[in-house]
mmCIF file of C-alpha atoms in Angstrom:
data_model
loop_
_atom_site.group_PDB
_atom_site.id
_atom_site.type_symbol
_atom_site.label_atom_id
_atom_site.label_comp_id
_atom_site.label_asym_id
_atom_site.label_seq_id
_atom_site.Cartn_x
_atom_site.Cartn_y
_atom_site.Cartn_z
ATOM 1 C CA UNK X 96 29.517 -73.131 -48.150
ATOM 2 C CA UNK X 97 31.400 -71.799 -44.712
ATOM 3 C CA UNK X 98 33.407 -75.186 -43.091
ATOM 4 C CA UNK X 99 36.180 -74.313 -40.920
ATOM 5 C CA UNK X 100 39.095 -76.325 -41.218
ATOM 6 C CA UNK X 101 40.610 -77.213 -37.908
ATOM 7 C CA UNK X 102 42.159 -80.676 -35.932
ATOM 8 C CA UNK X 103 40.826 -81.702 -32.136
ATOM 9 C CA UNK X 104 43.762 -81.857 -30.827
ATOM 10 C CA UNK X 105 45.264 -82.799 -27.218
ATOM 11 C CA UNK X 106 45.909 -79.275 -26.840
ATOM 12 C CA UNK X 107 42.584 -78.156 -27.180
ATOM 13 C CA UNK X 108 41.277 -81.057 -25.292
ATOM 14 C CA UNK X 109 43.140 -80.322 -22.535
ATOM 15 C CA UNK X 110 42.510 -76.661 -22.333
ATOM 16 C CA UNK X 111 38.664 -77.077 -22.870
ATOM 17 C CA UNK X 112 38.662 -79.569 -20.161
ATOM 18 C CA UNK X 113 40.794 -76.836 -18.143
ATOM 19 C CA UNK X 114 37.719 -74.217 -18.753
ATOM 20 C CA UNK X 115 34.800 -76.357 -18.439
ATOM 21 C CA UNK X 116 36.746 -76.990 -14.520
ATOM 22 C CA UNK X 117 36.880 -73.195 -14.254
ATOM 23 C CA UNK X 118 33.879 -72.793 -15.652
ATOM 24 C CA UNK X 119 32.260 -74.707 -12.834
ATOM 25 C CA UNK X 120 34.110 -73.564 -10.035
ATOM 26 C CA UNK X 121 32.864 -70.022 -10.929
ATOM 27 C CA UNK X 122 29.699 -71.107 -11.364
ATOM 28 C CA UNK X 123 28.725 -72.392 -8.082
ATOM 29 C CA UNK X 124 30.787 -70.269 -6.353
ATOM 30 C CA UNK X 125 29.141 -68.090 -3.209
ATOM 31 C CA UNK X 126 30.136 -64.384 -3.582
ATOM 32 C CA UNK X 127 28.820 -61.832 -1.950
ATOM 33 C CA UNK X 128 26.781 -60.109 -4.212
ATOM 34 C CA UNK X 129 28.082 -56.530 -3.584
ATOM 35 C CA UNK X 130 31.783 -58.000 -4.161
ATOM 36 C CA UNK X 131 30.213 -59.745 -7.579
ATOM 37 C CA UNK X 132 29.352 -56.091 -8.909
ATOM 38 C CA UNK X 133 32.176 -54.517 -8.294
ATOM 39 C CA UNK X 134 34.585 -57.246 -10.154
ATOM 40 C CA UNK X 135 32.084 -57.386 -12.625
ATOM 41 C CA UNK X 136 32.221 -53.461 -13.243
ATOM 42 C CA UNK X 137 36.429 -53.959 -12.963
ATOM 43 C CA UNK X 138 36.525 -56.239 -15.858
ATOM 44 C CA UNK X 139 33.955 -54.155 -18.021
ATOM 45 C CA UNK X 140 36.184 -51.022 -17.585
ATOM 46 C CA UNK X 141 39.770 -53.717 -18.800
ATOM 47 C CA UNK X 142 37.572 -54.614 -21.393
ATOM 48 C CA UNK X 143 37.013 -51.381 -22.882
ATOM 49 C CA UNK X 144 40.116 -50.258 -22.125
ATOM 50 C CA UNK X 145 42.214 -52.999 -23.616
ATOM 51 C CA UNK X 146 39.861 -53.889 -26.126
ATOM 52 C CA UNK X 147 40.330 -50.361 -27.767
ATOM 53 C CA UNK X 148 44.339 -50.048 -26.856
ATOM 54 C CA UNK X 149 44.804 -53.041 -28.956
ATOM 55 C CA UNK X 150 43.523 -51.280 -31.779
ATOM 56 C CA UNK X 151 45.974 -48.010 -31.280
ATOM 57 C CA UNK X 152 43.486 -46.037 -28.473
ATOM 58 C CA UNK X 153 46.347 -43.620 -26.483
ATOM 59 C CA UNK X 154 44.149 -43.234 -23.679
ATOM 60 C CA UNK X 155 45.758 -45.027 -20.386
ATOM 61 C CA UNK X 156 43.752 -47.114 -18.200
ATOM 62 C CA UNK X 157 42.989 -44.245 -15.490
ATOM 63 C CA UNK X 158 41.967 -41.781 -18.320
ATOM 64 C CA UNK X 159 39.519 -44.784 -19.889
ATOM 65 C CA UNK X 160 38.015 -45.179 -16.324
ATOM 66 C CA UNK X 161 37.434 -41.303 -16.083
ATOM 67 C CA UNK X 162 35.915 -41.339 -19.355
ATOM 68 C CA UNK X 163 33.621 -44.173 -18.477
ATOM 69 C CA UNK X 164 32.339 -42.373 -15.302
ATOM 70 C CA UNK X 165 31.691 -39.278 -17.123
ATOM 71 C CA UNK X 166 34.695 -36.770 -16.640
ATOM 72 C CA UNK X 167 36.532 -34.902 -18.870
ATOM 73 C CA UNK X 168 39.810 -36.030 -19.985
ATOM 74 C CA UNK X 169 42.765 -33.882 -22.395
ATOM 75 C CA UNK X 170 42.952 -36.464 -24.704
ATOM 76 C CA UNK X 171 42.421 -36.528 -28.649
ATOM 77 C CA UNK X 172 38.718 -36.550 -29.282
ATOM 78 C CA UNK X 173 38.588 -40.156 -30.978
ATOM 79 C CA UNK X 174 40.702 -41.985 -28.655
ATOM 80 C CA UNK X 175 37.298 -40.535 -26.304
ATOM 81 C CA UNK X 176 34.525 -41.724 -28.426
ATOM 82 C CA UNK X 177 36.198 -45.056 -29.235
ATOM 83 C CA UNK X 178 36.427 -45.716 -25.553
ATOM 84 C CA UNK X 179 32.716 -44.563 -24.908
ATOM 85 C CA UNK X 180 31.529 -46.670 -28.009
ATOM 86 C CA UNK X 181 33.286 -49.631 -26.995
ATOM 87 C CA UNK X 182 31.635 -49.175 -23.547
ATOM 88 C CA UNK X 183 28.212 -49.436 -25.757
ATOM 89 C CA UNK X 184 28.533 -52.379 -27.445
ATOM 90 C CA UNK X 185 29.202 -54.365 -24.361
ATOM 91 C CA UNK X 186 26.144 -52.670 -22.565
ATOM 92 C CA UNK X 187 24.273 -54.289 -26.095
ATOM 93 C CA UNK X 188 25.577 -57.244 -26.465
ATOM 94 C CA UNK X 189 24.645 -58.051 -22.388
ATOM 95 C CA UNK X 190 21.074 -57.003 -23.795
ATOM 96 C CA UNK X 191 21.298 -59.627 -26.198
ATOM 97 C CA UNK X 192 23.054 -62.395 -23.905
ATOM 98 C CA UNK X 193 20.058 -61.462 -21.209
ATOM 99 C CA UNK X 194 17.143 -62.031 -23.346
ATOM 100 C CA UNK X 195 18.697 -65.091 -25.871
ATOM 101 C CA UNK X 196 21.345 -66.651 -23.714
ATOM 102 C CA UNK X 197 20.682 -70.010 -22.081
ATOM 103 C CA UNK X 198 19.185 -68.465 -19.196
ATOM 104 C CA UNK X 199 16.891 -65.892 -21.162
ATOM 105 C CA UNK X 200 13.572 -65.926 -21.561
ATOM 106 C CA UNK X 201 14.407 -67.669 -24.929
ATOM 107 C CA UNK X 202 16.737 -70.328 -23.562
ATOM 108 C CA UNK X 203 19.091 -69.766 -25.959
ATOM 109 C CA UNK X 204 16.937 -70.303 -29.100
ATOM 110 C CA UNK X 205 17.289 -67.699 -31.717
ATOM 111 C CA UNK X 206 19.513 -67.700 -34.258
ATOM 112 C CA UNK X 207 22.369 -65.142 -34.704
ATOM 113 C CA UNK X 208 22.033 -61.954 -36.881
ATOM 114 C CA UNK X 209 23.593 -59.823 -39.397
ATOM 115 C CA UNK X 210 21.679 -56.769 -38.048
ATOM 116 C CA UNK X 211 23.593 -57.863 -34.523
ATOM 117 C CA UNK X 212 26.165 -57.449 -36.458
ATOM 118 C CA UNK X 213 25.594 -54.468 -38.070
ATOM 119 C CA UNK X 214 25.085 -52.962 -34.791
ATOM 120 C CA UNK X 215 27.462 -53.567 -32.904
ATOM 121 C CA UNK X 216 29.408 -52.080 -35.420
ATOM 122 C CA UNK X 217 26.913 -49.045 -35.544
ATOM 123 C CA UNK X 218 27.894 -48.831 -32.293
ATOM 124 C CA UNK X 219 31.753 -49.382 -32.611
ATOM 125 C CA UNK X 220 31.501 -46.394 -34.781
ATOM 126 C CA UNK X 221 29.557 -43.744 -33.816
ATOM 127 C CA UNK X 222 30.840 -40.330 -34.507
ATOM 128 C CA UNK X 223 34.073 -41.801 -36.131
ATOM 129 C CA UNK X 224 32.799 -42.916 -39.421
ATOM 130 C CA UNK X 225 30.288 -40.951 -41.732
ATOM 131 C CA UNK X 226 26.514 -41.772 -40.855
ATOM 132 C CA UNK X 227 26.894 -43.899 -44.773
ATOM 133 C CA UNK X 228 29.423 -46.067 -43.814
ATOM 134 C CA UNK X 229 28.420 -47.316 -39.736
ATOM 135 C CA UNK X 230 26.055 -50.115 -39.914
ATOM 136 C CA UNK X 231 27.313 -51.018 -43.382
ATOM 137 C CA UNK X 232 29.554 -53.247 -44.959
ATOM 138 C CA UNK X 233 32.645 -51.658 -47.015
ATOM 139 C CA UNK X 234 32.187 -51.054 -50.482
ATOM 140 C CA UNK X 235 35.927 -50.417 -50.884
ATOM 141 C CA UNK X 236 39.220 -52.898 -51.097
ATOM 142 C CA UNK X 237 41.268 -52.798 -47.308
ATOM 143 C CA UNK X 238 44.393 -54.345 -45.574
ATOM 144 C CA UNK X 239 44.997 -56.058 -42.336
ATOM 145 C CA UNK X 240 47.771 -54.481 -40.353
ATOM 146 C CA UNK X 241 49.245 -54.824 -37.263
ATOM 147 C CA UNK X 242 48.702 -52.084 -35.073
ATOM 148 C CA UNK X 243 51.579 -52.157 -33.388
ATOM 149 C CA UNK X 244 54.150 -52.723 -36.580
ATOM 150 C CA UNK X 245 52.262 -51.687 -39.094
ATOM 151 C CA UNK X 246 53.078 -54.453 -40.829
ATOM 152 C CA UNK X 247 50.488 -55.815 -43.138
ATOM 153 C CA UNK X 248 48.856 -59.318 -41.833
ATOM 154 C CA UNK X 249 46.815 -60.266 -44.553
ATOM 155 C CA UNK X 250 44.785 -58.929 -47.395
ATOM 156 C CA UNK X 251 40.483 -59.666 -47.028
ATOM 157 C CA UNK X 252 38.321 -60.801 -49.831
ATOM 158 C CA UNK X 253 36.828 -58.271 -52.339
ATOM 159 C CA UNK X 254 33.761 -55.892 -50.660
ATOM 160 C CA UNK X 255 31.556 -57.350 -53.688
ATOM 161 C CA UNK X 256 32.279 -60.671 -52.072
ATOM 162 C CA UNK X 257 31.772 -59.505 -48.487
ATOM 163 C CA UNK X 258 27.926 -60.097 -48.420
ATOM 164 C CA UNK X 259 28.021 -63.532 -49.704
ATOM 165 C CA UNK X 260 30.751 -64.730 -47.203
ATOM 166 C CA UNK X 261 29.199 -63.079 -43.830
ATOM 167 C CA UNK X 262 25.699 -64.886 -44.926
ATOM 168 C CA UNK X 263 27.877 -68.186 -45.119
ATOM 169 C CA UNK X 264 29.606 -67.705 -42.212
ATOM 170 C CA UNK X 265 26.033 -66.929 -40.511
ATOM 171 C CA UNK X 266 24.432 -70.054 -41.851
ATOM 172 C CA UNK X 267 27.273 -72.481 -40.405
ATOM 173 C CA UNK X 268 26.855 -70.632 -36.744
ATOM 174 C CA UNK X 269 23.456 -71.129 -36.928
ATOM 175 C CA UNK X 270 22.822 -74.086 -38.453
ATOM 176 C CA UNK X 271 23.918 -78.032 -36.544
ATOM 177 C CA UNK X 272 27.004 -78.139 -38.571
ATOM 178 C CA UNK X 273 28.148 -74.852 -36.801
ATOM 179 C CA UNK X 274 26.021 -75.575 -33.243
ATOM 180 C CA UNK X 275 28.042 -79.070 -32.526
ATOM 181 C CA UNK X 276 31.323 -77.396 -31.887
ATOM 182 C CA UNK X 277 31.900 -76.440 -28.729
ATOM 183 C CA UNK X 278 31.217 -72.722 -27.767
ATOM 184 C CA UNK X 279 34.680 -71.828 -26.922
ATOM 185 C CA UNK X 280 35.784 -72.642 -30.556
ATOM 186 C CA UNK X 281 32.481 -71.173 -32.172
ATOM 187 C CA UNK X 282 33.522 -68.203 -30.337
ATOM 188 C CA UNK X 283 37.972 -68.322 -31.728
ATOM 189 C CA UNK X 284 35.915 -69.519 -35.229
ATOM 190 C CA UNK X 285 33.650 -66.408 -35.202
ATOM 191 C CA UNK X 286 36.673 -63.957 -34.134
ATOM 192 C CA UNK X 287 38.570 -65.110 -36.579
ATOM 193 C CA UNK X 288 36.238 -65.434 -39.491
ATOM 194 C CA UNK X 289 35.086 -61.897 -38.867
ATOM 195 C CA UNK X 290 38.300 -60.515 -38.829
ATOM 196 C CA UNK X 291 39.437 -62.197 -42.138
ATOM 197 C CA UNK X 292 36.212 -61.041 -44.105
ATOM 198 C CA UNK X 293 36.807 -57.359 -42.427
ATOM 199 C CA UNK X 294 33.162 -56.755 -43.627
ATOM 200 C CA UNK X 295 33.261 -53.157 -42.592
ATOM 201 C CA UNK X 296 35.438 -49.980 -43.642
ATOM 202 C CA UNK X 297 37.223 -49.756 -39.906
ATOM 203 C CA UNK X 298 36.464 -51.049 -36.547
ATOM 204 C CA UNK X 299 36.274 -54.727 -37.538
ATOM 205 C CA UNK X 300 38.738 -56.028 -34.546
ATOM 206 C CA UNK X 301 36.619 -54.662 -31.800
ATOM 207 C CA UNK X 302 34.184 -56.170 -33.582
ATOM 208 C CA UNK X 303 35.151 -59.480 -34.329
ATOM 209 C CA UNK X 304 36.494 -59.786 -30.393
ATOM 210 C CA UNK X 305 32.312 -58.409 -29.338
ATOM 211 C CA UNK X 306 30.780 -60.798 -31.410
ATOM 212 C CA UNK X 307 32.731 -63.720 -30.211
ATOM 213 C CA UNK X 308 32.341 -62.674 -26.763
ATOM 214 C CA UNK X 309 28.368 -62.856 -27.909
ATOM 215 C CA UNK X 310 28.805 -66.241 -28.683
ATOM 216 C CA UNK X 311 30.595 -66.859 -25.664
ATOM 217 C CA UNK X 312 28.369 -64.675 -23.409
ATOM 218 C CA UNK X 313 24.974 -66.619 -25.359
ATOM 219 C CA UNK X 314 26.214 -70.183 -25.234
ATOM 220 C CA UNK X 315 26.851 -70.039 -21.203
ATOM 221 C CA UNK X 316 30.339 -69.062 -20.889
ATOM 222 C CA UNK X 317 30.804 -65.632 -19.502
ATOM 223 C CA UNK X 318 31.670 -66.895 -16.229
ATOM 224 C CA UNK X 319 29.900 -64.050 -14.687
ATOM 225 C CA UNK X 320 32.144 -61.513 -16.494
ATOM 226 C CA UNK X 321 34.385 -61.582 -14.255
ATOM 227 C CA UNK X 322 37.461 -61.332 -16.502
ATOM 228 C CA UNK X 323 38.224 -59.577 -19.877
ATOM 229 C CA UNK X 324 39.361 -61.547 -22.699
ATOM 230 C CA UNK X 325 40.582 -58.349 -24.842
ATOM 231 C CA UNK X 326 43.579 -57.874 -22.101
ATOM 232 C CA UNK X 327 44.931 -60.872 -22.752
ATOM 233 C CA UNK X 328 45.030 -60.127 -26.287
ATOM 234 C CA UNK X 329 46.670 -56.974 -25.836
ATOM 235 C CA UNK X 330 48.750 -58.642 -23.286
ATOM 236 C CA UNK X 331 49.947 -61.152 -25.809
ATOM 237 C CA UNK X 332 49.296 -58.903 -29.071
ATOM 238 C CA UNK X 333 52.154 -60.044 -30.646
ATOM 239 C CA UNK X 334 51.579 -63.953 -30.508
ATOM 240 C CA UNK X 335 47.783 -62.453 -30.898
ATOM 241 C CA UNK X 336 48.388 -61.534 -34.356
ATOM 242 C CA UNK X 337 50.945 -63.918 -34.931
ATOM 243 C CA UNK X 338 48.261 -66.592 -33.968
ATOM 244 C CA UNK X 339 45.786 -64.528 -36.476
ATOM 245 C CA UNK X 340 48.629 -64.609 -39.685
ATOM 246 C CA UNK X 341 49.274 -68.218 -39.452
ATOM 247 C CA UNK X 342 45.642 -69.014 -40.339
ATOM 248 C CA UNK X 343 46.748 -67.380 -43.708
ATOM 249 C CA UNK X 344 49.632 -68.893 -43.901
ATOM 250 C CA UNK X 345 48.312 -72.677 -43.029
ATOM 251 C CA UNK X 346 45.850 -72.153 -45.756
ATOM 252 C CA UNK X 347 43.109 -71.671 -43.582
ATOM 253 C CA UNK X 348 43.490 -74.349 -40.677
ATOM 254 C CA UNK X 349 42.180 -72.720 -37.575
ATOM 255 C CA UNK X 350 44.427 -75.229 -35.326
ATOM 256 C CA UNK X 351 47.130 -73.041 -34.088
ATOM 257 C CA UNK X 352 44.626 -70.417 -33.797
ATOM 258 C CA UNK X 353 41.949 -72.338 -31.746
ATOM 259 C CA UNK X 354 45.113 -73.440 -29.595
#
């Protein structure tokens, strides 16, 4: 059984407390809806953009905006497709916040998915991985590295193991074990849980980072997208990953990581 090991402390108190102000100030804040649009549409295009650079994309910011509006860039094929994927799974997973967030139809009832999952990475990797191998989990042994370094960050379990592990981690998100903690740490749980089983042959940090910012987007704490959370990692991709290894090295407390 999935229980994540992790300490309250006066660090996370403190910043929680700090988002939950933020949280309302954006909330009730009057914004001309034209202006609300436009910084919504400037944080989807950092998100995409940063949220495949962190993974080794070459493309620049201007190219990724010219991709996203539907020119042609000179640019190596994948770098393309990775940026126009990436742009899909947020377009689906603000599908799935619409209809099962807390101000859905559903009011956030519903309990999360491994076909979300599944899609998202479908999505992640269309036209990069064989039609066999997208919407699948790995049937294969893989390594963590750093994208930057190259330096190996940890090893995941065994793909035999894979299945049994995402259907654990699923039960504790969806269960009220899982549903007591706050959403901000469900989300840093599910990114980091995701990325540690690395269910899938490739793509499994864009999708960890989209299925946390599900949870985050479901649970009432996308602040109106206004702001992309994959810039900061790539902003900060070395005490990102450093954050990420220490996990490991901890033997499995989420504190530092949470913090």
């Amino acid at each position: 059984m999935f229980k994540p090991q992790f300490t309250i402390t006066n660090s996370i108190l403190k910043h929680i407390g700090w988002i939950e102000g933020a949280k309302e100030v954006i909330d009730y804040a009057v914004m001309v809806p034209a202006w609300e649009v436009k910084f919504q549409e400037e944080a989807r295009v950092r998100t995409v953009h940063f949220g495949t650079k962190i993974e080794g994309n070459e493309l620049n910011f201007s190219q990724a905006q010219r991709v996203l509006e539907g020119q042609e860039v000179l640019a190596r094929e994948r770098d393309v497709q990775e940026v126009i994927n990436y742009r899909n799974v947020i377009e689906y997973i603000d599908r799935l916040g619409e209809r099962y967030g807390l101000s859905g139809p559903g009011g956030g009832v519903g309990a999360y998915t491994e076909g979300w999952l599944k899609k998202i990475h479908e999505l992640t990797t269309e036209k990069i991985l064989e039609s066999g191998k997208s919407g699948q989990y790995r049937d294969a042994r893989v390594v963590v590295k750093n994208s930057q370094t190259g330096e190996v960050s940890f090893r995941p379990p065994l793909a035999v193991e894979v299945p049994i592990q995402i259907e654990e981690f699923f039960n504790w998100l969806n269960r009220d074990n899982g549903r007591e903690v706050h959403p901000v740490l469900r989300a840093g749980i599910t990114h980091y849980e995701l990325v540690r089983i690395h269910p899938f042959a490739d793509g499994n940090g864009r999708v960890a980072r989209a299925f946390a910012l599900l949870v985050l987007l479901r649970e009432g704490y996308d602040v109106k997208r206004f702001f992309s959370i994959e810039e900061h990692f790539d902003s900060n991709s070395e005490e990102y990953y450093g954050a990420l290894q220490a996990v490991s090295q901890n033997k499995g407390d989420l504190t530092l990581w949470l913090e």
